Short mmCIF file of C-alpha atoms and ligand atoms in Angstrom, two decimals:
data_model
loop_
_atom_site.label_atom_id
_atom_site.label_comp_id
_atom_site.label_asym_id
_atom_site.label_seq_id
_atom_site.Cartn_x
_atom_site.Cartn_y
_atom_site.Cartn_z
CA MET A 1240 137.44 104.61 110.44
CA LYS A 1241 138.00 108.20 109.34
CA ALA A 1242 135.20 110.67 109.96
CA ALA A 1243 135.00 111.48 106.24
CA THR A 1244 134.59 107.78 105.35
CA LEU A 1245 131.93 107.39 108.00
CA LEU A 1246 130.11 110.44 106.69
CA SER A 1247 130.15 109.24 103.11
CA LEU A 1248 128.90 105.81 104.21
CA MET A 1249 126.08 107.48 106.10
CA GLY A 1250 125.35 109.57 103.03
CA ALA A 1251 125.17 106.48 100.85
CA ALA A 1252 122.86 104.74 103.33
CA LEU A 1253 120.56 107.75 103.41
CA LEU A 1254 120.49 107.93 99.63
CA LEU A 1255 119.56 104.25 99.36
CA ALA A 1256 116.87 104.63 102.02
CA GLY A 1257 115.53 107.65 100.16
CA GLN A 1258 115.34 105.69 96.92
CA ALA A 1259 113.58 102.82 98.63
CA VAL A 1260 110.98 105.23 100.00
CA ALA A 1261 110.57 106.86 96.58
CA ALA A 1262 110.04 103.45 94.94
CA GLU A 1263 107.60 102.36 97.62
CA ALA A 1264 105.61 105.58 97.50
CA HIS A 1265 105.37 105.54 93.72
CA LYS A 1266 102.02 104.80 92.17
CA THR A 1267 101.67 104.39 88.43
CA PRO A 1268 99.50 107.32 87.32
CA THR A 1269 96.12 106.63 85.75
CA ALA A 1270 95.24 108.02 82.34
CA PRO A 1271 92.63 110.78 82.11
CA ALA A 1272 89.10 109.64 81.21
CA ASP A 1273 89.26 110.67 77.56
CA PHE A 1274 92.28 108.39 77.12
CA LEU A 1275 90.96 105.51 79.22
CA SER A 1276 87.98 105.19 76.92
CA LYS A 1277 90.13 104.73 73.80
CA THR A 1278 90.21 101.25 72.35
CA ASN A 1279 92.78 99.66 70.08
CA PRO A 1280 91.62 100.03 66.45
CA ILE A 1281 93.40 96.73 65.73
CA LYS A 1282 91.11 94.01 67.04
CA ALA A 1283 93.09 91.23 68.75
CA ASP A 1284 91.54 88.46 66.65
CA GLU A 1285 92.16 90.40 63.45
CA ALA A 1286 95.81 91.20 64.08
CA ASP A 1287 97.73 89.90 61.09
CA GLU A 1288 101.26 88.58 60.94
CA ALA A 1289 102.69 91.87 59.58
CA THR A 1290 101.14 93.98 62.35
CA LEU A 1291 102.46 91.68 65.08
CA LYS A 1292 105.85 91.65 63.45
CA GLU A 1293 106.05 95.44 63.24
CA GLY A 1294 104.84 95.87 66.81
CA GLY A 1295 107.33 93.24 67.98
CA LYS A 1296 110.16 94.95 66.18
CA ILE A 1297 109.52 98.27 67.93
CA TYR A 1298 109.08 96.46 71.25
CA THR A 1299 112.40 94.64 70.93
CA LYS A 1300 114.23 97.77 69.90
CA LYS A 1301 112.69 100.26 72.32
CA CYS A 1302 111.08 98.49 75.26
CA GLY A 1303 112.85 95.16 75.81
CA LYS A 1304 115.91 96.55 77.56
CA CYS A 1305 113.68 97.55 80.47
CA HIS A 1306 110.56 95.40 80.21
CA GLY A 1307 112.46 92.30 79.05
CA GLU A 1308 112.13 90.26 75.86
CA THR A 1309 109.48 88.14 77.56
CA GLY A 1310 107.78 91.14 79.19
CA ASP A 1311 108.81 90.08 82.69
CA GLY A 1312 110.23 93.50 83.60
CA LYS A 1313 113.75 92.13 83.87
CA GLY A 1314 115.47 93.66 80.85
CA SER A 1315 119.21 94.35 80.88
CA ALA A 1316 118.70 97.96 82.02
CA ALA A 1317 116.13 97.19 84.72
CA GLY A 1318 118.58 96.40 87.52
CA GLU A 1319 119.77 99.95 88.06
CA LEU A 1320 116.33 101.57 87.99
CA VAL A 1321 114.84 102.72 91.30
CA ILE A 1322 111.27 102.44 90.09
CA LYS A 1323 111.20 99.12 88.29
CA PRO A 1324 109.76 98.52 84.83
CA THR A 1325 106.30 97.00 85.04
CA ASN A 1326 106.15 93.22 84.67
CA LEU A 1327 103.88 93.09 81.63
CA SER A 1328 103.63 89.29 81.72
CA ALA A 1329 102.46 89.02 85.33
CA PRO A 1330 99.31 86.86 85.46
CA GLY A 1331 96.24 89.03 84.96
CA TYR A 1332 98.21 92.23 84.45
CA LEU A 1333 97.51 92.98 80.78
CA ALA A 1334 94.01 91.53 80.98
CA GLY A 1335 93.29 94.03 83.75
CA ARG A 1336 94.73 97.05 81.94
CA LYS A 1337 92.65 99.12 79.54
CA ASP A 1338 93.95 99.81 76.04
CA GLY A 1339 93.71 103.54 76.75
CA GLN A 1340 95.91 103.23 79.86
CA LEU A 1341 98.59 101.33 77.95
CA LEU A 1342 98.48 103.84 75.11
CA TRP A 1343 98.54 106.87 77.39
CA ILE A 1344 101.61 105.83 79.33
CA THR A 1345 103.43 104.68 76.20
CA MET A 1346 102.68 107.96 74.45
CA ASN A 1347 103.41 110.27 77.39
CA GLY A 1348 105.64 108.33 79.75
CA SER A 1349 105.33 108.27 83.53
CA PRO A 1350 106.63 111.37 85.36
CA ASN A 1351 109.56 110.86 87.75
CA THR A 1352 110.37 107.43 86.32
CA GLU A 1353 112.55 106.17 83.49
CA MET A 1354 109.41 105.38 81.48
CA LYS A 1355 109.79 108.05 78.79
CA ALA A 1356 107.34 109.31 76.19
CA PHE A 1357 107.29 107.51 72.83
CA GLY A 1358 104.38 109.33 71.20
CA PRO A 1359 104.16 112.00 68.51
CA GLY A 1360 106.29 115.04 69.33
CA SER A 1361 108.46 113.15 71.82
CA GLU A 1362 112.11 112.42 71.15
CA GLN A 1363 111.09 108.94 69.95
CA ASN A 1364 108.21 110.33 67.92
CA TYR A 1365 106.20 107.18 67.16
CA SER A 1366 102.74 107.64 65.68
CA GLU A 1367 99.68 106.55 67.63
CA ALA A 1368 99.11 103.89 64.94
CA ASP A 1369 102.58 102.43 65.55
CA LEU A 1370 102.06 102.37 69.30
CA TRP A 1371 98.77 100.48 68.86
CA LYS A 1372 100.81 97.87 66.98
CA VAL A 1373 103.18 97.62 69.93
CA ILE A 1374 100.21 97.21 72.28
CA THR A 1375 98.76 94.54 69.99
CA TYR A 1376 102.09 92.73 70.11
CA MET A 1377 102.36 92.99 73.90
CA ARG A 1378 98.84 91.65 74.42
CA SER A 1379 99.50 88.82 72.01
CA ALA A 1380 102.90 87.85 73.40
CA PHE A 1381 102.62 88.58 77.11
CA THR A 1382 99.02 88.06 78.27
CA LYS A 1383 98.84 85.46 81.00
C1 HEC B 1227 114.31 102.92 80.43
C2 HEC B 1227 113.37 101.89 80.82
C3 HEC B 1227 112.06 101.75 80.09
C4 HEC B 1227 111.86 101.64 78.73
C5 HEC B 1227 112.89 101.68 77.60
C6 HEC B 1227 110.43 101.45 78.56
N1 HEC B 1227 109.80 101.44 79.77
FE1 HEC B 1227 107.82 101.16 80.09
N2 HEC B 1227 108.08 101.43 82.08
C7 HEC B 1227 109.29 101.69 82.69
C8 HEC B 1227 109.06 101.95 84.10
C9 HEC B 1227 110.12 102.29 85.12
C10 HEC B 1227 107.68 101.83 84.30
C11 HEC B 1227 106.90 102.04 85.60
C12 HEC B 1227 106.25 103.40 85.56
C13 HEC B 1227 105.33 103.66 86.71
O1 HEC B 1227 104.96 102.74 87.44
O2 HEC B 1227 104.94 104.84 86.88
C14 HEC B 1227 107.09 101.48 83.01
C15 HEC B 1227 105.74 101.24 82.81
C16 HEC B 1227 105.18 100.86 81.62
C17 HEC B 1227 103.81 100.44 81.44
C18 HEC B 1227 102.79 100.29 82.56
C19 HEC B 1227 101.61 101.17 82.42
C20 HEC B 1227 100.55 100.85 83.41
O3 HEC B 1227 99.66 101.67 83.55
O4 HEC B 1227 100.55 99.81 84.06
C21 HEC B 1227 103.66 100.15 80.12
C22 HEC B 1227 102.41 99.65 79.41
C23 HEC B 1227 104.92 100.40 79.46
N3 HEC B 1227 105.83 100.83 80.41
C24 HEC B 1227 105.15 100.24 78.11
C25 HEC B 1227 106.38 100.48 77.49
C26 HEC B 1227 106.56 100.40 76.07
C27 HEC B 1227 105.51 99.99 75.07
C28 HEC B 1227 107.87 100.72 75.84
C29 HEC B 1227 108.58 100.83 74.51
C30 HEC B 1227 107.93 101.59 73.47
C31 HEC B 1227 108.48 100.99 77.15
N4 HEC B 1227 107.53 100.84 78.12
C32 HEC B 1227 109.82 101.31 77.33
C33 HEC B 1227 110.52 101.71 82.09
C34 HEC B 1227 110.76 101.63 80.73
#
């Protein structure tokens, strides 16, 4: 084997190891207190058909490629990501997450991951009201 080939193989191995460490060391950040205390203005038992449909539409268009159509975190784009999309349908996951946490990360994204900001002023520029619809949809469709 040529030295250059060997070197590039070693480089690739180091890069992979580095990514594995980065993924392992990553902790999903927690929303600040003023966000954590926010609650969804759409009450789960009052969510009408239209709200769920609108939330579902945004989810399918903007979130499904990473988080998966069924919320399992295995969307078509998930494979190549170092830090994997959260499995939203894992048993107990959504039940254990506060509305404010879900809103905060959806609005602002998660630094150093592919989870980008979707809130007002971001490239995606969804209103808080729209993102509450997405959260309503996710809770309705994925809670286990
Ligand atoms: C390009 C891939 C990608 C897309 C598109 C994406 N996400 Fe994510 N999402 C991620 C990754 C990666 C994480 C893990 C972030 C972390 O752990 O810090 C994540 C984490 C999350 C979390 C977990 C928050 C927590 O505290 O547990 C929620 C909720 C979420 N995303 C919602 C959404 C919603 C809603 C959309 C669409 C509006 C969306 N994501 C679109 C990649 C994506």
